[in-house]
Amino acid sequence: MKKFSVVIAGGGSTFTPGIILMLLENLKRFPLRAIKFYDNDAERQETIAKACEIILTEKAPDIEFCYTTDPKTAFTDVDFVMAHIRVGKYPMREKDEKIPLRHGVLGQETCGPGGIAYGMRSIGGVLELVEYMEKYSPNAWMLNYSNPAAIVAEATRRLKPNAKILNICDMPIGIESRMAQIAGLKSRKEMRVRYYGLNHFGWWTQIEDLQGNDLLPVIRKHVAEHGYIPKVAGEPVEASWNDTFGKAKDVWALDPDTMPNTYLKYYLFPDYVVEHSDPNHTRANEVMEHREKNVFSACRAITAAGKSSAGHLEIDEHASYIVDLATAIAFNTQERMLLIVPNNGSIINFDPDAMVEIPCIVGSHGPEPLVMGKIPLFQKGMMSQQVAVEKLVVEAWIEKSYLKLWQAITMSKTVPSATVAKAILDDLIEVNKDYWPELK
Ligand code: NAD
Ligand code: G6P
Ligand code: MN
């Protein structure tokens, strides 16, 4: 069986160790000959890499391993680029969340003004990765889950239309795992779904088991009462995420025929989100205090002791969708997966040039999107507004246009007026000087 070479871009990510453990767990279906880490922050990456090196030496000594900040070393001789960078890291995420809140608008990693600010930083970073891949390993595929995926995907559609890049999100996977549990199935892979929308902005229209039995009634009944919180607790989740899964109950009520993505709460209940936010302590603070602290201290402990048992790192089982995607390409598995792809008529009554999240059959030539048909006015209206926001952000980045970015923030359903949008934008420009193009 062929063995593959992978570079993880954003090697210093809090998710990297969990992904390494997941890759090791999946070596039978996705054999590896080399793993490389690439990051532009040498110090951050080294803490993660040294621990991963110990884990790899213990568990899979045959896999070649290196970590580097040199693009040529990182991107030469690779089959897959797994990209999860965060341009500006958590301190900038904190600003994305706190600045809008100062103006009474919700502060979120990928939604509203915060997501727009993050998008303006990510576009250049992800395009740079695509360029390195095309230069040093032109036959490779990039599996991108760097956020904000919707804006990044639109930017690559516009600026790198022929790049071998697949944009994917784990939110539907997390929600489907909960749906499977609610329906009494062992795994979400025992379900076949129809879904349409934008990234972090979509709806399930059909959920069946593999025999074709409709699972929607049982899931609907549960969600109407409990949102996506299963009766028997699964893996532990932080309170803020639990609230989001529970709030799906209210999001669902807007259209009981479908099942919503949890992120729609930010667009449909922005007032609720603001009321339940602490402007001095947002999700970025929680992540720095928990995930980042835990992962980095576990890595330091492993490195200090020289053995993997010295620190507790959790395998990221949800991330096995990345292996599903890589094997679909590598072995032409024709697996059905939700990906962010150009609409091109899949949603019949929606912009063909929009990047939409829909089921695709994935094989060695990439994704073949399935037709999701005509969508109702409620969803179409919301999606048209949101896709215009995402397109305006990309145009603002390309043209360095203040006006288009102001229009984008104004058009976000999370923002009450052009006045508020301008005030937020001016504050965001101040703190993003090192990352955004200078706007005219
Ligand atoms: P993190 O800050 O811990 O890691 C990101 C790493 O990227 C850092 O080490 C940073 O130095 C590096 N980086 C930043 N800019 C770079 C650049 N231009 N080139 C190379 N490296 C660069 O962040 P995290 O919380 O672990 O998340 C990583 C990314 O994964 C984020 O974009 C996050 O939004 C995304 N994510 C996506 C999904 C999804 O469903 N699509 C799920 C989880 C996380
Ligand atoms: C989900 C989404 C990701 C997002 C993440 C944030 O997994 O699909 O796109 O980055 O949540 O999680 P965090 O724990 O960093 O707030
Ligand atoms: Mn996501």
Coordinates of N, CA, C and O and ligand atoms in Angstrom, one line a residue, residues 14-15 86 90 93 97 108-110 118 145-149 168-174 199-200 238 240-241 245 261-263 266 283-284 286-287 291 318 321 357, ligand 2:
T14 N -3.1 24.2 18.7 CA -3.5 23.4 19.9 C -4.1 22.1 19.4 O -4.2 21.1 20.2
F15 N -4.5 22.0 18.1 CA -5.1 20.8 17.6 C -4.1 19.8 17.1 O -4.4 18.6 16.9
R86 N -3.9 30.0 12.3 CA -4.7 31.1 12.9 C -3.9 32.3 12.9 O -3.0 32.6 13.7
Y90 N -4.4 33.7 19.3 CA -5.4 33.9 20.2 C -5.5 35.4 20.7 O -6.6 35.9 20.9
R93 N -7.7 36.9 18.2 CA -9.1 36.4 18.4 C -9.8 37.1 19.5 O -11.0 37.5 19.4
E97 N -13.3 39.3 19.3 CA -14.5 39.1 20.1 C -14.9 40.3 21.0 O -16.0 40.6 21.1
Q108 N -17.5 37.0 17.9 CA -17.4 35.6 17.7 C -16.3 35.3 16.7 O -16.0 36.2 15.8
E109 N -15.7 34.2 16.9 CA -14.5 33.8 16.1 C -14.8 33.9 14.6 O -13.9 34.5 13.8
T110 N -15.9 33.4 14.1 CA -16.1 33.3 12.6 C -17.4 34.1 12.2 O -17.6 34.1 11.0
Y118 N -11.1 38.5 11.2 CA -10.3 37.3 11.1 C -10.1 36.9 9.7 O -9.0 36.5 9.2
Y145 N -8.8 23.6 7.0 CA -9.9 23.9 8.0 C -9.5 25.1 8.7 O -10.0 25.3 9.8
S146 N -8.6 25.9 8.2 CA -8.3 27.2 8.8 C -9.5 28.1 8.6 O -10.2 28.1 7.6
N147 N -9.9 28.8 9.7 CA -11.0 29.7 9.6 C -10.7 31.1 9.3 O -9.5 31.4 9.3
P148 N -11.7 31.9 9.0 CA -13.1 31.6 8.8 C -13.2 30.9 7.4 O -13.0 31.6 6.4
A149 N -13.6 29.7 7.4 CA -13.6 28.8 6.2 C -14.4 29.4 5.1 O -14.0 29.3 3.9
I168 N -13.1 22.3 4.5 CA -14.0 21.4 5.3 C -14.1 21.9 6.7 O -13.2 22.6 7.2
C169 N -15.3 21.6 7.3 CA -15.6 22.1 8.7 C -16.0 20.9 9.5 O -16.7 20.0 9.0
D170 N -15.7 21.0 10.8 CA -16.1 19.8 11.7 C -17.4 20.1 12.4 O -17.8 19.2 13.2
M171 N -18.0 21.2 12.2 CA -19.2 21.5 13.0 C -20.3 20.5 12.6 O -21.0 19.9 13.5
P172 N -20.6 20.4 11.3 CA -21.6 19.4 11.0 C -21.3 18.0 11.5 O -22.2 17.2 11.9
I173 N -20.0 17.7 11.5 CA -19.6 16.3 12.0 C -20.0 16.2 13.5 O -20.6 15.2 13.9
G174 N -19.6 17.2 14.3 CA -20.0 17.2 15.7 C -21.5 17.1 15.9 O -22.0 16.4 16.8
N199 N -20.8 27.9 5.0 CA -20.1 27.4 6.2 C -20.6 28.1 7.4 O -20.8 29.3 7.5
H200 N -20.8 27.3 8.5 CA -21.4 27.8 9.8 C -22.7 28.5 9.5 O -23.0 29.5 10.2
E238 N -17.4 22.2 27.4 CA -17.4 23.4 28.2 C -18.8 24.0 28.2 O -19.6 23.8 27.2
S240 N -19.9 27.0 27.7 CA -20.3 27.8 26.6 C -20.8 27.0 25.3 O -21.7 27.4 24.6
W241 N -20.1 25.9 25.1 CA -20.5 25.1 23.9 C -21.8 24.4 24.3 O -22.7 24.2 23.4
F245 N -25.2 24.2 22.0 CA -25.9 23.0 21.6 C -27.4 23.1 22.1 O -28.3 22.7 21.4
N261 N -27.7 24.3 11.7 CA -26.4 24.3 12.2 C -26.4 25.2 13.5 O -27.1 26.2 13.5
T262 N -25.6 24.9 14.5 CA -25.6 25.6 15.8 C -25.2 27.1 15.6 O -25.7 28.0 16.3
Y263 N -24.4 27.4 14.6 CA -23.9 28.7 14.4 C -25.0 29.7 14.0 O -24.7 30.9 14.0
Y266 N -26.1 32.8 16.1 CA -25.4 34.1 16.1 C -26.2 35.1 15.2 O -26.1 36.3 15.4
R283 N -14.7 33.8 24.6 CA -14.3 32.4 24.3 C -12.8 32.3 24.1 O -12.2 31.4 24.5
A284 N -12.2 33.4 23.6 CA -10.7 33.3 23.4 C -10.0 33.2 24.8 O -9.1 32.4 24.9
E286 N -11.4 31.7 27.4 CA -11.6 30.4 27.9 C -10.6 29.4 27.2 O -10.1 28.5 27.8
V287 N -10.4 29.6 25.9 CA -9.5 28.7 25.2 C -8.1 28.8 25.6 O -7.4 27.8 25.8
R291 N -7.8 24.9 26.8 CA -7.2 24.1 25.8 C -5.7 24.4 25.5 O -4.9 23.6 25.6
H318 N -12.9 13.3 16.4 CA -13.7 13.9 15.4 C -12.9 14.3 14.2 O -13.4 14.3 13.1
Y321 N -12.3 12.9 10.3 CA -12.9 13.3 9.0 C -11.8 13.7 8.0 O -11.9 13.7 6.8
E357 N -21.9 25.0 1.4 CA -21.5 23.7 2.1 C -22.6 22.7 1.8 O -23.8 22.9 2.2
Ligands
G6P2 C1 -16.1 24.3 15.7 C2 -16.1 24.9 14.4 C3 -14.7 25.5 14.1 C4 -14.3 26.5 15.2 C5 -14.3 25.8 16.5 C6 -14.1 26.8 17.6 O1 -15.3 23.1 15.7 O2 -16.4 24.1 13.4 O3 -14.7 26.1 12.9 O4 -13.0 26.9 15.0 O5 -15.6 25.2 16.7 O6 -13.9 26.1 18.8 P1 -13.2 26.8 20.0 O7 -13.1 25.7 21.0 O8 -11.8 27.2 19.6 O9 -14.0 27.9 20.4

